Short mmCIF file of N, CA and C in Angstrom, two decimals:
data_model
loop_
_atom_site.label_atom_id
_atom_site.label_comp_id
_atom_site.label_asym_id
_atom_site.label_seq_id
_atom_site.Cartn_x
_atom_site.Cartn_y
_atom_site.Cartn_z
N MET A 1 -37.17 -1.06 -3.13
CA MET A 1 -35.98 -1.71 -3.66
C MET A 1 -34.85 -0.68 -3.74
N ALA A 2 -33.66 -1.10 -3.39
CA ALA A 2 -32.51 -0.22 -3.46
C ALA A 2 -32.02 -0.08 -4.89
N SER A 3 -31.47 1.10 -5.20
CA SER A 3 -30.88 1.28 -6.53
C SER A 3 -29.48 1.86 -6.37
N GLN A 4 -28.63 1.49 -7.28
CA GLN A 4 -27.25 1.94 -7.24
C GLN A 4 -27.17 3.44 -7.52
N LEU A 5 -26.32 4.14 -6.75
CA LEU A 5 -26.12 5.57 -6.98
C LEU A 5 -25.12 5.79 -8.11
N SER A 6 -25.35 6.82 -8.88
CA SER A 6 -24.38 7.19 -9.91
C SER A 6 -23.17 7.83 -9.23
N HIS A 7 -22.10 7.98 -9.97
CA HIS A 7 -20.89 8.62 -9.42
C HIS A 7 -21.22 10.01 -8.86
N ASN A 8 -21.99 10.79 -9.61
CA ASN A 8 -22.31 12.15 -9.19
C ASN A 8 -23.23 12.20 -7.97
N ALA A 9 -24.00 11.16 -7.74
CA ALA A 9 -24.93 11.14 -6.61
C ALA A 9 -24.31 10.53 -5.35
N THR A 10 -23.10 10.00 -5.46
CA THR A 10 -22.44 9.36 -4.33
C THR A 10 -21.87 10.42 -3.39
N PRO A 11 -22.24 10.36 -2.10
CA PRO A 11 -21.69 11.34 -1.15
C PRO A 11 -20.24 10.96 -0.80
N PHE A 12 -19.32 11.89 -1.00
CA PHE A 12 -17.92 11.64 -0.69
C PHE A 12 -17.54 12.38 0.58
N ALA A 13 -16.69 11.76 1.39
CA ALA A 13 -16.19 12.38 2.61
C ALA A 13 -14.67 12.24 2.60
N PRO A 14 -13.98 13.04 1.78
CA PRO A 14 -12.53 12.90 1.67
C PRO A 14 -11.83 13.01 3.03
N LYS A 15 -10.85 12.14 3.21
CA LYS A 15 -10.08 12.11 4.45
C LYS A 15 -8.70 11.58 4.11
N LYS A 16 -7.69 12.17 4.71
CA LYS A 16 -6.32 11.68 4.54
C LYS A 16 -5.87 11.01 5.82
N PHE A 17 -5.15 9.92 5.66
CA PHE A 17 -4.57 9.21 6.80
C PHE A 17 -3.05 9.34 6.73
N PRO A 18 -2.37 9.31 7.87
CA PRO A 18 -0.91 9.39 7.86
C PRO A 18 -0.30 8.04 7.47
N ILE A 19 -0.62 7.62 6.25
CA ILE A 19 -0.14 6.34 5.73
C ILE A 19 0.58 6.59 4.42
N ILE A 20 1.78 6.05 4.32
CA ILE A 20 2.55 6.05 3.09
C ILE A 20 2.68 4.59 2.66
N VAL A 21 2.47 4.32 1.39
CA VAL A 21 2.68 2.97 0.87
C VAL A 21 4.02 2.97 0.13
N LEU A 22 4.93 2.11 0.58
CA LEU A 22 6.25 1.97 -0.03
C LEU A 22 6.27 0.67 -0.83
N CYS A 23 6.36 0.80 -2.15
CA CYS A 23 6.34 -0.34 -3.06
C CYS A 23 7.76 -0.76 -3.39
N ASP A 24 8.03 -2.03 -3.25
CA ASP A 24 9.34 -2.59 -3.53
C ASP A 24 9.23 -3.54 -4.73
N SER A 25 9.72 -3.10 -5.87
CA SER A 25 9.82 -3.94 -7.07
C SER A 25 8.49 -4.31 -7.71
N LEU A 26 7.53 -3.40 -7.71
CA LEU A 26 6.30 -3.62 -8.48
C LEU A 26 6.61 -3.37 -9.96
N HIS A 27 6.09 -4.21 -10.82
CA HIS A 27 6.39 -4.06 -12.24
C HIS A 27 5.16 -3.96 -13.13
N SER A 28 4.05 -4.55 -12.73
CA SER A 28 2.87 -4.61 -13.58
C SER A 28 2.14 -3.27 -13.64
N PRO A 29 1.96 -2.70 -14.85
CA PRO A 29 1.19 -1.45 -14.97
C PRO A 29 -0.23 -1.60 -14.41
N ALA A 30 -0.84 -2.76 -14.59
CA ALA A 30 -2.20 -2.97 -14.06
C ALA A 30 -2.19 -2.91 -12.54
N ASN A 31 -1.20 -3.53 -11.91
CA ASN A 31 -1.11 -3.49 -10.45
C ASN A 31 -0.82 -2.07 -9.95
N ILE A 32 0.06 -1.37 -10.64
CA ILE A 32 0.39 0.00 -10.22
C ILE A 32 -0.84 0.91 -10.39
N GLY A 33 -1.57 0.75 -11.47
CA GLY A 33 -2.80 1.52 -11.65
C GLY A 33 -3.82 1.21 -10.57
N ALA A 34 -3.98 -0.07 -10.26
CA ALA A 34 -4.91 -0.48 -9.20
C ALA A 34 -4.44 0.04 -7.84
N LEU A 35 -3.14 0.11 -7.64
CA LEU A 35 -2.60 0.65 -6.39
C LEU A 35 -2.99 2.12 -6.22
N PHE A 36 -2.85 2.90 -7.28
CA PHE A 36 -3.27 4.30 -7.21
C PHE A 36 -4.75 4.38 -6.82
N ARG A 37 -5.54 3.55 -7.45
CA ARG A 37 -6.98 3.60 -7.21
C ARG A 37 -7.34 3.25 -5.77
N ILE A 38 -6.72 2.21 -5.23
CA ILE A 38 -7.03 1.79 -3.86
C ILE A 38 -6.45 2.78 -2.85
N CYS A 39 -5.27 3.34 -3.14
CA CYS A 39 -4.69 4.33 -2.23
C CYS A 39 -5.52 5.60 -2.18
N GLU A 40 -6.07 6.00 -3.32
CA GLU A 40 -6.94 7.17 -3.34
C GLU A 40 -8.21 6.89 -2.54
N ALA A 41 -8.75 5.69 -2.68
CA ALA A 41 -9.98 5.32 -1.97
C ALA A 41 -9.80 5.31 -0.46
N PHE A 42 -8.59 4.97 0.00
CA PHE A 42 -8.34 4.88 1.44
C PHE A 42 -7.59 6.10 2.00
N GLY A 43 -7.48 7.16 1.23
CA GLY A 43 -6.90 8.40 1.77
C GLY A 43 -5.43 8.31 2.12
N VAL A 44 -4.68 7.55 1.34
CA VAL A 44 -3.24 7.41 1.58
C VAL A 44 -2.54 8.73 1.28
N GLU A 45 -1.60 9.08 2.12
CA GLU A 45 -0.86 10.33 1.99
C GLU A 45 0.04 10.37 0.76
N GLU A 46 0.75 9.25 0.52
CA GLU A 46 1.73 9.23 -0.58
C GLU A 46 2.08 7.79 -0.92
N ILE A 47 2.46 7.57 -2.17
CA ILE A 47 2.99 6.28 -2.61
C ILE A 47 4.44 6.50 -3.00
N LEU A 48 5.31 5.64 -2.50
CA LEU A 48 6.73 5.68 -2.86
C LEU A 48 7.05 4.43 -3.67
N PHE A 49 7.73 4.62 -4.78
CA PHE A 49 8.10 3.51 -5.65
C PHE A 49 9.61 3.31 -5.60
N TYR A 50 10.03 2.15 -5.09
CA TYR A 50 11.44 1.81 -5.02
C TYR A 50 11.68 0.58 -5.90
N ASN A 51 12.63 0.70 -6.82
CA ASN A 51 13.00 -0.42 -7.69
C ASN A 51 11.79 -0.94 -8.49
N CYS A 52 10.93 -0.03 -8.89
CA CYS A 52 9.72 -0.38 -9.63
C CYS A 52 9.85 0.06 -11.09
N ILE A 53 9.06 -0.54 -11.93
CA ILE A 53 8.95 -0.09 -13.32
C ILE A 53 7.71 0.78 -13.40
N LEU A 54 7.92 2.09 -13.34
CA LEU A 54 6.83 3.05 -13.28
C LEU A 54 6.74 3.81 -14.60
N ASN A 55 5.72 3.49 -15.36
CA ASN A 55 5.46 4.19 -16.62
C ASN A 55 4.08 4.81 -16.53
N ILE A 56 4.04 6.03 -16.06
CA ILE A 56 2.78 6.75 -15.84
C ILE A 56 1.99 6.92 -17.14
N GLN A 57 2.62 6.82 -18.27
CA GLN A 57 1.92 6.96 -19.56
C GLN A 57 1.38 5.64 -20.10
N SER A 58 1.61 4.55 -19.38
CA SER A 58 1.12 3.25 -19.84
C SER A 58 -0.41 3.26 -19.95
N ASN A 59 -0.92 2.82 -21.08
CA ASN A 59 -2.38 2.76 -21.27
C ASN A 59 -3.03 1.87 -20.22
N ARG A 60 -2.39 0.77 -19.90
CA ARG A 60 -2.95 -0.17 -18.91
C ARG A 60 -3.01 0.49 -17.53
N LEU A 61 -1.95 1.19 -17.13
CA LEU A 61 -1.94 1.90 -15.86
C LEU A 61 -3.03 2.97 -15.83
N LEU A 62 -3.13 3.74 -16.90
CA LEU A 62 -4.11 4.82 -16.95
C LEU A 62 -5.55 4.30 -16.89
N ARG A 63 -5.82 3.21 -17.61
CA ARG A 63 -7.18 2.63 -17.57
C ARG A 63 -7.51 2.10 -16.18
N THR A 64 -6.54 1.43 -15.55
CA THR A 64 -6.78 0.83 -14.25
C THR A 64 -6.90 1.88 -13.15
N SER A 65 -6.10 2.92 -13.24
CA SER A 65 -6.10 3.94 -12.18
C SER A 65 -7.32 4.85 -12.22
N ARG A 66 -7.95 4.97 -13.38
CA ARG A 66 -9.11 5.85 -13.57
C ARG A 66 -8.81 7.26 -13.06
N ASN A 67 -7.67 7.78 -13.43
CA ASN A 67 -7.21 9.14 -13.11
C ASN A 67 -6.84 9.37 -11.65
N THR A 68 -6.84 8.34 -10.83
CA THR A 68 -6.47 8.54 -9.42
C THR A 68 -4.98 8.84 -9.27
N HIS A 69 -4.19 8.53 -10.29
CA HIS A 69 -2.76 8.87 -10.24
C HIS A 69 -2.57 10.39 -10.21
N GLN A 70 -3.62 11.13 -10.54
CA GLN A 70 -3.55 12.59 -10.49
C GLN A 70 -3.98 13.14 -9.13
N ARG A 71 -4.51 12.26 -8.26
CA ARG A 71 -5.00 12.72 -6.96
C ARG A 71 -4.23 12.16 -5.77
N VAL A 72 -3.28 11.28 -6.02
CA VAL A 72 -2.46 10.71 -4.94
C VAL A 72 -1.01 11.12 -5.19
N ALA A 73 -0.40 11.71 -4.17
CA ALA A 73 1.02 12.09 -4.29
C ALA A 73 1.85 10.82 -4.45
N TYR A 74 2.85 10.88 -5.31
CA TYR A 74 3.74 9.74 -5.50
C TYR A 74 5.09 10.24 -5.96
N ARG A 75 6.10 9.39 -5.73
CA ARG A 75 7.43 9.69 -6.24
C ARG A 75 8.27 8.42 -6.24
N GLU A 76 9.31 8.47 -7.05
CA GLU A 76 10.24 7.35 -7.10
C GLU A 76 11.36 7.59 -6.10
N VAL A 77 11.80 6.53 -5.45
CA VAL A 77 12.88 6.58 -4.47
C VAL A 77 14.05 5.79 -5.03
N THR A 78 15.22 6.41 -5.05
CA THR A 78 16.41 5.69 -5.53
C THR A 78 17.33 5.29 -4.38
N ASP A 79 17.35 6.07 -3.30
CA ASP A 79 18.19 5.76 -2.15
C ASP A 79 17.30 5.32 -0.99
N LEU A 80 17.08 4.01 -0.90
CA LEU A 80 16.17 3.47 0.10
C LEU A 80 16.61 3.79 1.52
N ALA A 81 17.88 3.61 1.83
CA ALA A 81 18.37 3.84 3.20
C ALA A 81 18.12 5.28 3.65
N SER A 82 18.37 6.23 2.78
CA SER A 82 18.14 7.64 3.13
C SER A 82 16.66 7.93 3.35
N GLU A 83 15.82 7.37 2.50
CA GLU A 83 14.37 7.60 2.62
C GLU A 83 13.84 6.97 3.90
N VAL A 84 14.29 5.78 4.22
CA VAL A 84 13.87 5.12 5.46
C VAL A 84 14.30 5.95 6.66
N ALA A 85 15.54 6.41 6.66
CA ALA A 85 16.05 7.24 7.77
C ALA A 85 15.22 8.52 7.90
N ARG A 86 14.92 9.16 6.79
CA ARG A 86 14.13 10.39 6.81
C ARG A 86 12.76 10.15 7.44
N LEU A 87 12.09 9.08 7.00
CA LEU A 87 10.75 8.79 7.51
C LEU A 87 10.78 8.34 8.97
N LYS A 88 11.78 7.60 9.35
CA LYS A 88 11.89 7.20 10.76
C LYS A 88 12.14 8.42 11.64
N ASN A 89 12.91 9.40 11.14
CA ASN A 89 13.10 10.65 11.89
C ASN A 89 11.80 11.42 12.05
N LEU A 90 10.85 11.19 11.14
CA LEU A 90 9.53 11.82 11.23
C LEU A 90 8.54 10.94 12.02
N SER A 91 9.06 9.92 12.70
CA SER A 91 8.28 9.03 13.58
C SER A 91 7.32 8.09 12.85
N TYR A 92 7.64 7.71 11.63
CA TYR A 92 6.83 6.72 10.93
C TYR A 92 7.22 5.32 11.39
N THR A 93 6.23 4.45 11.52
CA THR A 93 6.43 3.04 11.83
C THR A 93 6.37 2.28 10.52
N PHE A 94 7.34 1.42 10.29
CA PHE A 94 7.41 0.63 9.05
C PHE A 94 6.77 -0.74 9.28
N ILE A 95 5.71 -1.01 8.52
CA ILE A 95 5.00 -2.29 8.61
C ILE A 95 5.17 -3.03 7.29
N GLY A 96 5.73 -4.22 7.37
CA GLY A 96 5.88 -5.05 6.18
C GLY A 96 4.66 -5.94 6.00
N LEU A 97 4.06 -5.90 4.83
CA LEU A 97 2.93 -6.78 4.52
C LEU A 97 3.53 -8.03 3.86
N GLU A 98 3.92 -8.97 4.69
CA GLU A 98 4.68 -10.12 4.22
C GLU A 98 4.59 -11.25 5.24
N ILE A 99 4.50 -12.47 4.77
CA ILE A 99 4.57 -13.62 5.67
C ILE A 99 6.05 -13.87 5.96
N THR A 100 6.41 -13.75 7.24
CA THR A 100 7.78 -14.02 7.68
C THR A 100 7.71 -14.96 8.89
N GLU A 101 8.87 -15.38 9.37
CA GLU A 101 8.88 -16.28 10.53
C GLU A 101 8.33 -15.61 11.79
N ASN A 102 8.29 -14.27 11.83
CA ASN A 102 7.77 -13.59 13.02
C ASN A 102 6.63 -12.61 12.71
N SER A 103 6.00 -12.76 11.54
CA SER A 103 4.89 -11.86 11.21
C SER A 103 3.66 -12.20 12.06
N VAL A 104 2.87 -11.16 12.32
CA VAL A 104 1.66 -11.32 13.12
C VAL A 104 0.44 -11.22 12.21
N PRO A 105 -0.62 -11.93 12.53
CA PRO A 105 -1.83 -11.81 11.71
C PRO A 105 -2.33 -10.36 11.71
N LEU A 106 -2.76 -9.88 10.57
CA LEU A 106 -3.23 -8.50 10.43
C LEU A 106 -4.32 -8.18 11.44
N GLN A 107 -5.21 -9.12 11.69
CA GLN A 107 -6.32 -8.85 12.61
C GLN A 107 -5.86 -8.67 14.06
N THR A 108 -4.60 -9.03 14.38
CA THR A 108 -4.10 -8.82 15.75
C THR A 108 -3.13 -7.64 15.83
N LEU A 109 -2.85 -7.01 14.71
CA LEU A 109 -1.93 -5.88 14.69
C LEU A 109 -2.50 -4.73 15.52
N SER A 110 -1.67 -4.19 16.39
CA SER A 110 -2.11 -3.10 17.26
C SER A 110 -1.15 -1.93 17.10
N LEU A 111 -1.71 -0.76 16.77
CA LEU A 111 -0.93 0.46 16.62
C LEU A 111 -1.62 1.57 17.38
N PRO A 112 -0.86 2.54 17.90
CA PRO A 112 -1.50 3.70 18.53
C PRO A 112 -2.37 4.44 17.51
N LYS A 113 -3.47 5.03 17.95
CA LYS A 113 -4.42 5.74 17.07
C LYS A 113 -3.73 6.77 16.19
N SER A 114 -2.77 7.49 16.74
CA SER A 114 -2.12 8.58 16.00
C SER A 114 -0.88 8.13 15.25
N SER A 115 -0.70 6.84 15.12
CA SER A 115 0.50 6.29 14.49
C SER A 115 0.63 6.70 13.03
N LYS A 116 1.84 7.13 12.67
CA LYS A 116 2.16 7.41 11.26
C LYS A 116 2.80 6.14 10.71
N THR A 117 2.27 5.67 9.59
CA THR A 117 2.62 4.34 9.10
C THR A 117 3.18 4.36 7.69
N VAL A 118 4.21 3.56 7.48
CA VAL A 118 4.68 3.24 6.13
C VAL A 118 4.34 1.77 5.92
N LEU A 119 3.40 1.50 5.03
CA LEU A 119 3.03 0.13 4.69
C LEU A 119 3.92 -0.31 3.53
N CYS A 120 4.76 -1.28 3.79
CA CYS A 120 5.71 -1.78 2.79
C CYS A 120 5.10 -2.99 2.08
N ILE A 121 5.05 -2.89 0.75
CA ILE A 121 4.53 -4.01 -0.04
C ILE A 121 5.58 -4.45 -1.04
N GLY A 122 5.54 -5.72 -1.39
CA GLY A 122 6.55 -6.26 -2.28
C GLY A 122 6.07 -6.46 -3.70
N GLY A 123 6.98 -6.89 -4.52
CA GLY A 123 6.69 -7.12 -5.93
C GLY A 123 5.88 -8.37 -6.17
N GLU A 124 5.42 -8.50 -7.39
CA GLU A 124 4.53 -9.59 -7.76
C GLU A 124 5.17 -10.97 -7.61
N ARG A 125 6.44 -11.09 -7.82
CA ARG A 125 7.07 -12.41 -7.82
C ARG A 125 7.73 -12.79 -6.50
N HIS A 126 8.44 -11.85 -5.87
CA HIS A 126 9.27 -12.22 -4.73
C HIS A 126 8.93 -11.51 -3.43
N GLY A 127 7.87 -10.72 -3.43
CA GLY A 127 7.49 -10.04 -2.19
C GLY A 127 8.47 -8.94 -1.82
N ILE A 128 8.54 -8.64 -0.54
CA ILE A 128 9.42 -7.58 -0.05
C ILE A 128 10.86 -8.09 0.00
N SER A 129 11.78 -7.31 -0.50
CA SER A 129 13.20 -7.70 -0.52
C SER A 129 13.76 -7.73 0.90
N GLU A 130 14.80 -8.52 1.09
CA GLU A 130 15.50 -8.57 2.38
C GLU A 130 16.01 -7.18 2.77
N THR A 131 16.42 -6.41 1.77
CA THR A 131 16.92 -5.04 2.02
C THR A 131 15.86 -4.20 2.73
N LEU A 132 14.63 -4.28 2.28
CA LEU A 132 13.55 -3.50 2.90
C LEU A 132 13.08 -4.16 4.20
N LEU A 133 13.01 -5.48 4.24
CA LEU A 133 12.58 -6.17 5.46
C LEU A 133 13.46 -5.81 6.66
N GLU A 134 14.72 -5.51 6.40
CA GLU A 134 15.64 -5.12 7.49
C GLU A 134 15.17 -3.84 8.18
N HIS A 135 14.36 -3.04 7.51
CA HIS A 135 13.93 -1.75 8.05
C HIS A 135 12.53 -1.78 8.68
N THR A 136 11.81 -2.89 8.54
CA THR A 136 10.44 -2.93 9.08
C THR A 136 10.46 -3.08 10.59
N THR A 137 9.52 -2.40 11.23
CA THR A 137 9.37 -2.48 12.68
C THR A 137 8.62 -3.75 13.05
N VAL A 138 7.60 -4.04 12.25
CA VAL A 138 6.78 -5.23 12.44
C VAL A 138 6.35 -5.72 11.06
N ASN A 139 6.17 -7.03 10.95
CA ASN A 139 5.64 -7.61 9.71
C ASN A 139 4.30 -8.25 10.03
N THR A 140 3.39 -8.11 9.08
CA THR A 140 2.05 -8.65 9.28
C THR A 140 1.63 -9.42 8.03
N HIS A 141 0.76 -10.36 8.24
CA HIS A 141 0.24 -11.14 7.11
C HIS A 141 -1.28 -11.27 7.23
N ILE A 142 -1.90 -11.59 6.13
CA ILE A 142 -3.35 -11.79 6.09
C ILE A 142 -3.61 -13.28 6.23
N THR A 143 -4.39 -13.62 7.23
CA THR A 143 -4.74 -15.02 7.46
C THR A 143 -5.59 -15.50 6.29
N MET A 144 -5.16 -16.60 5.68
CA MET A 144 -5.89 -17.16 4.54
C MET A 144 -6.30 -18.59 4.90
N TYR A 145 -7.38 -19.06 4.32
CA TYR A 145 -7.93 -20.35 4.70
C TYR A 145 -7.91 -21.37 3.58
N GLY A 146 -7.39 -21.00 2.43
CA GLY A 146 -7.24 -21.96 1.34
C GLY A 146 -5.86 -22.60 1.41
N GLU A 147 -5.44 -23.18 0.32
CA GLU A 147 -4.15 -23.85 0.27
C GLU A 147 -3.06 -23.02 -0.38
N ASN A 148 -3.39 -21.84 -0.90
CA ASN A 148 -2.42 -20.96 -1.53
C ASN A 148 -1.73 -20.15 -0.43
N SER A 149 -0.46 -19.85 -0.60
CA SER A 149 0.26 -19.10 0.43
C SER A 149 0.39 -17.62 0.10
N SER A 150 -0.23 -17.18 -0.99
CA SER A 150 -0.13 -15.76 -1.34
C SER A 150 -1.38 -15.31 -2.08
N MET A 151 -1.51 -13.97 -2.18
CA MET A 151 -2.58 -13.39 -2.98
C MET A 151 -2.00 -12.22 -3.75
N ASN A 152 -2.75 -11.68 -4.67
CA ASN A 152 -2.29 -10.54 -5.45
C ASN A 152 -1.89 -9.40 -4.52
N VAL A 153 -0.78 -8.76 -4.81
CA VAL A 153 -0.24 -7.72 -3.95
C VAL A 153 -1.22 -6.57 -3.74
N ILE A 154 -1.98 -6.20 -4.74
CA ILE A 154 -2.90 -5.08 -4.60
C ILE A 154 -4.14 -5.50 -3.81
N GLN A 155 -4.60 -6.71 -3.99
CA GLN A 155 -5.70 -7.21 -3.17
C GLN A 155 -5.28 -7.23 -1.70
N ALA A 156 -4.08 -7.70 -1.44
CA ALA A 156 -3.57 -7.73 -0.07
C ALA A 156 -3.43 -6.31 0.49
N THR A 157 -2.96 -5.39 -0.33
CA THR A 157 -2.81 -3.99 0.10
C THR A 157 -4.16 -3.39 0.45
N ALA A 158 -5.17 -3.69 -0.35
CA ALA A 158 -6.53 -3.19 -0.07
C ALA A 158 -7.02 -3.69 1.29
N ILE A 159 -6.81 -4.95 1.56
CA ILE A 159 -7.23 -5.52 2.84
C ILE A 159 -6.47 -4.85 3.99
N ALA A 160 -5.16 -4.67 3.82
CA ALA A 160 -4.35 -4.03 4.86
C ALA A 160 -4.76 -2.58 5.09
N LEU A 161 -5.00 -1.84 4.01
CA LEU A 161 -5.41 -0.44 4.16
C LEU A 161 -6.77 -0.34 4.83
N PHE A 162 -7.67 -1.22 4.51
CA PHE A 162 -8.97 -1.25 5.18
C PHE A 162 -8.76 -1.43 6.68
N SER A 163 -7.91 -2.37 7.03
CA SER A 163 -7.64 -2.64 8.44
C SER A 163 -6.95 -1.46 9.13
N LEU A 164 -5.92 -0.90 8.48
CA LEU A 164 -5.17 0.21 9.08
C LEU A 164 -6.01 1.46 9.27
N THR A 165 -6.93 1.72 8.37
CA THR A 165 -7.76 2.92 8.50
C THR A 165 -8.87 2.73 9.52
N LYS A 166 -9.07 1.52 9.99
CA LYS A 166 -10.08 1.24 11.00
C LYS A 166 -9.49 1.14 12.40
N LEU A 167 -8.15 1.09 12.52
CA LEU A 167 -7.51 0.96 13.85
C LEU A 167 -7.73 2.19 14.70
#
């Protein structure tokens, strides 16, 4: 019979991917904490917070992140246009995780193996702003089979990061 491994017995193989997650208008401390945790699990290079309510001392964020906020680089961005220009000059491709009139299903997304990616995610209520969507190279969505047209932003981010790290 199989038994669950303890944290100390789990073999870790740390790896970093050239992926930056750009958050647009995230407000929930629980979601931000969960974002740190999932980004650390998938070897994300950095998290950028634009127009977000970021309170690193929030008890809810700290409980949810389980200290991963100390292992993932992050910073707040105030000038979106300058940051986008800087990253595009460094050859990053901007992918919007959003259902749009021209978004492609995540399972059909094709990127070069060595692609440097900025995964853009939106806020809990309104998704990615038009301001940020103007900068995306491609938009992708997760095919869903129920009647709801959306899912939690962090759950969607986890699915997208799983897919991007397997490309």
